[in-house]
Amino acid sequence: MISKKCYCGSSKSFESCCNRYISGAQKAPTALALMKSRYSAYATHQADYLLATTHSSERKYYSREEILHWATANKWQKLEITAATENTVEFKAYFIDENNTNQVHHEFSTFKKENDSWYYVDGKFK
């Protein structure tokens, strides 16, 4: 069996990289690991994980249906991390949209650790 490389761009297989967080087998140990797993969750249409890893103070602004639509409407091509600190990640997510147009989502994201788990708080578009 051939293991698919992880969507986040690592050289590891999806199973041994981001899927261990998405499946709940492990918690993402850093904000960067959470960010990468969230990208992989978009690529694999895991809306429940995306909601669960959004900080509780921000969840009311998102719906499972909207997340799933955004995830499935686009073809996710590549993730590029441009900068990261303990609780921030700047990234570019490359995708092809519903109109078959190449797009780049460039965001500066903030994360927060609570009760030994990392959560996405918000993002500013660049």
Short mmCIF file of C-alpha atoms in Angstrom, two decimals:
data_model
loop_
_atom_site.label_atom_id
_atom_site.label_comp_id
_atom_site.label_asym_id
_atom_site.label_seq_id
_atom_site.Cartn_x
_atom_site.Cartn_y
_atom_site.Cartn_z
CA MET A 1 0.00 0.00 0.00
CA ILE A 2 1.31 3.43 -0.95
CA SER A 3 0.97 6.12 1.72
CA LYS A 4 -0.18 9.50 0.50
CA LYS A 5 2.07 12.40 1.51
CA CYS A 6 0.48 14.75 3.95
CA TYR A 7 -1.52 17.66 2.55
CA CYS A 8 0.40 20.10 4.78
CA GLY A 9 3.51 19.56 2.67
CA SER A 10 5.58 17.49 5.08
CA SER A 11 7.46 14.47 3.80
CA LYS A 12 5.48 12.23 6.17
CA SER A 13 2.39 10.30 5.19
CA PHE A 14 -0.99 11.86 5.95
CA GLU A 15 -1.65 9.05 8.47
CA SER A 16 1.54 9.67 10.45
CA CYS A 17 1.36 13.46 10.18
CA CYS A 18 -1.85 15.52 10.35
CA ASN A 19 -4.38 12.71 10.48
CA ARG A 20 -3.23 11.71 13.98
CA TYR A 21 -4.55 15.11 15.16
CA ILE A 22 -7.64 15.14 12.95
CA SER A 23 -8.62 11.63 14.10
CA GLY A 24 -8.21 12.62 17.75
CA ALA A 25 -5.42 10.10 18.41
CA GLN A 26 -3.15 12.96 19.57
CA LYS A 27 -3.44 16.67 20.31
CA ALA A 28 -1.50 19.08 18.13
CA PRO A 29 1.57 19.98 20.25
CA THR A 30 2.06 23.47 18.78
CA ALA A 31 0.12 26.23 17.05
CA LEU A 32 2.05 25.42 13.87
CA ALA A 33 1.07 21.73 14.03
CA LEU A 34 -2.55 22.76 14.57
CA MET A 35 -2.41 25.15 11.60
CA LYS A 36 -1.02 22.43 9.34
CA SER A 37 -3.63 19.93 10.51
CA ARG A 38 -6.40 22.48 9.90
CA TYR A 39 -5.18 22.93 6.32
CA SER A 40 -5.19 19.14 5.90
CA ALA A 41 -8.70 19.09 7.40
CA TYR A 42 -9.86 21.51 4.71
CA ALA A 43 -8.24 19.33 2.05
CA THR A 44 -10.01 16.23 3.43
CA HIS A 45 -13.33 17.97 4.25
CA GLN A 46 -13.16 17.47 8.03
CA ALA A 47 -15.55 20.26 9.11
CA ASP A 48 -16.10 18.80 12.59
CA TYR A 49 -12.37 19.00 13.35
CA LEU A 50 -12.21 22.56 12.05
CA LEU A 51 -15.07 23.61 14.32
CA ALA A 52 -13.66 21.72 17.31
CA THR A 53 -10.25 23.39 16.93
CA THR A 54 -11.73 26.88 16.66
CA HIS A 55 -11.59 28.71 19.99
CA SER A 56 -14.92 28.60 21.84
CA SER A 57 -15.15 32.41 21.81
CA GLU A 58 -15.15 32.38 18.00
CA ARG A 59 -17.25 29.30 17.12
CA LYS A 60 -20.48 31.28 16.94
CA TYR A 61 -19.14 32.97 13.79
CA TYR A 62 -18.81 29.67 11.92
CA SER A 63 -21.15 26.88 10.88
CA ARG A 64 -20.35 23.33 9.93
CA GLU A 65 -22.21 23.81 6.65
CA GLU A 66 -20.22 26.92 5.66
CA ILE A 67 -16.93 25.27 6.55
CA LEU A 68 -17.83 22.14 4.59
CA HIS A 69 -18.89 24.21 1.58
CA TRP A 70 -15.60 26.17 1.58
CA ALA A 71 -13.62 22.93 1.98
CA THR A 72 -15.38 21.05 -0.81
CA ALA A 73 -15.83 23.96 -3.25
CA ASN A 74 -12.09 24.38 -3.59
CA LYS A 75 -9.30 22.09 -4.74
CA TRP A 76 -6.50 22.52 -2.22
CA GLN A 77 -3.10 22.61 -3.90
CA LYS A 78 -0.38 23.57 -1.44
CA LEU A 79 0.34 25.09 1.97
CA GLU A 80 3.25 27.49 2.42
CA ILE A 81 4.23 28.63 5.93
CA THR A 82 5.86 32.06 5.69
CA ALA A 83 6.38 32.76 9.43
CA ALA A 84 5.52 31.24 12.81
CA THR A 85 5.87 32.08 16.50
CA GLU A 86 4.60 30.23 19.54
CA ASN A 87 1.02 31.43 18.99
CA THR A 88 0.91 32.86 15.44
CA VAL A 89 1.29 31.43 11.97
CA GLU A 90 1.44 33.31 8.70
CA PHE A 91 0.65 31.14 5.72
CA LYS A 92 -0.41 30.98 2.10
CA ALA A 93 -2.94 28.33 1.10
CA TYR A 94 -3.05 27.77 -2.65
CA PHE A 95 -6.27 26.47 -4.15
CA ILE A 96 -8.40 26.34 -7.29
CA ASP A 97 -11.85 27.84 -6.70
CA GLU A 98 -15.29 26.89 -8.01
CA ASN A 99 -14.65 28.87 -11.21
CA ASN A 100 -11.44 26.92 -11.85
CA THR A 101 -9.32 29.99 -10.99
CA ASN A 102 -6.04 29.77 -9.09
CA GLN A 103 -6.28 31.57 -5.75
CA VAL A 104 -4.03 32.27 -2.76
CA HIS A 105 -5.42 32.69 0.75
CA HIS A 106 -2.72 34.64 2.64
CA GLU A 107 -3.46 34.89 6.36
CA PHE A 108 -1.81 35.83 9.65
CA SER A 109 -3.49 33.53 12.21
CA THR A 110 -3.55 33.72 16.00
CA PHE A 111 -3.84 30.65 18.22
CA LYS A 112 -4.43 30.13 21.94
CA LYS A 113 -3.55 27.22 24.20
CA GLU A 114 -6.18 26.26 26.78
CA ASN A 115 -6.38 23.12 28.90
CA ASP A 116 -3.42 21.60 27.06
CA SER A 117 -5.04 22.07 23.62
CA TRP A 118 -4.34 24.60 20.88
CA TYR A 119 -7.19 26.50 19.22
CA TYR A 120 -7.49 28.79 16.21
CA VAL A 121 -8.67 32.23 17.40
CA ASP A 122 -8.70 34.44 14.34
CA GLY A 123 -6.93 35.44 11.18
CA LYS A 124 -6.13 38.62 9.34
CA PHE A 125 -5.97 38.47 5.56
CA LYS A 126 -2.82 39.84 3.97
#
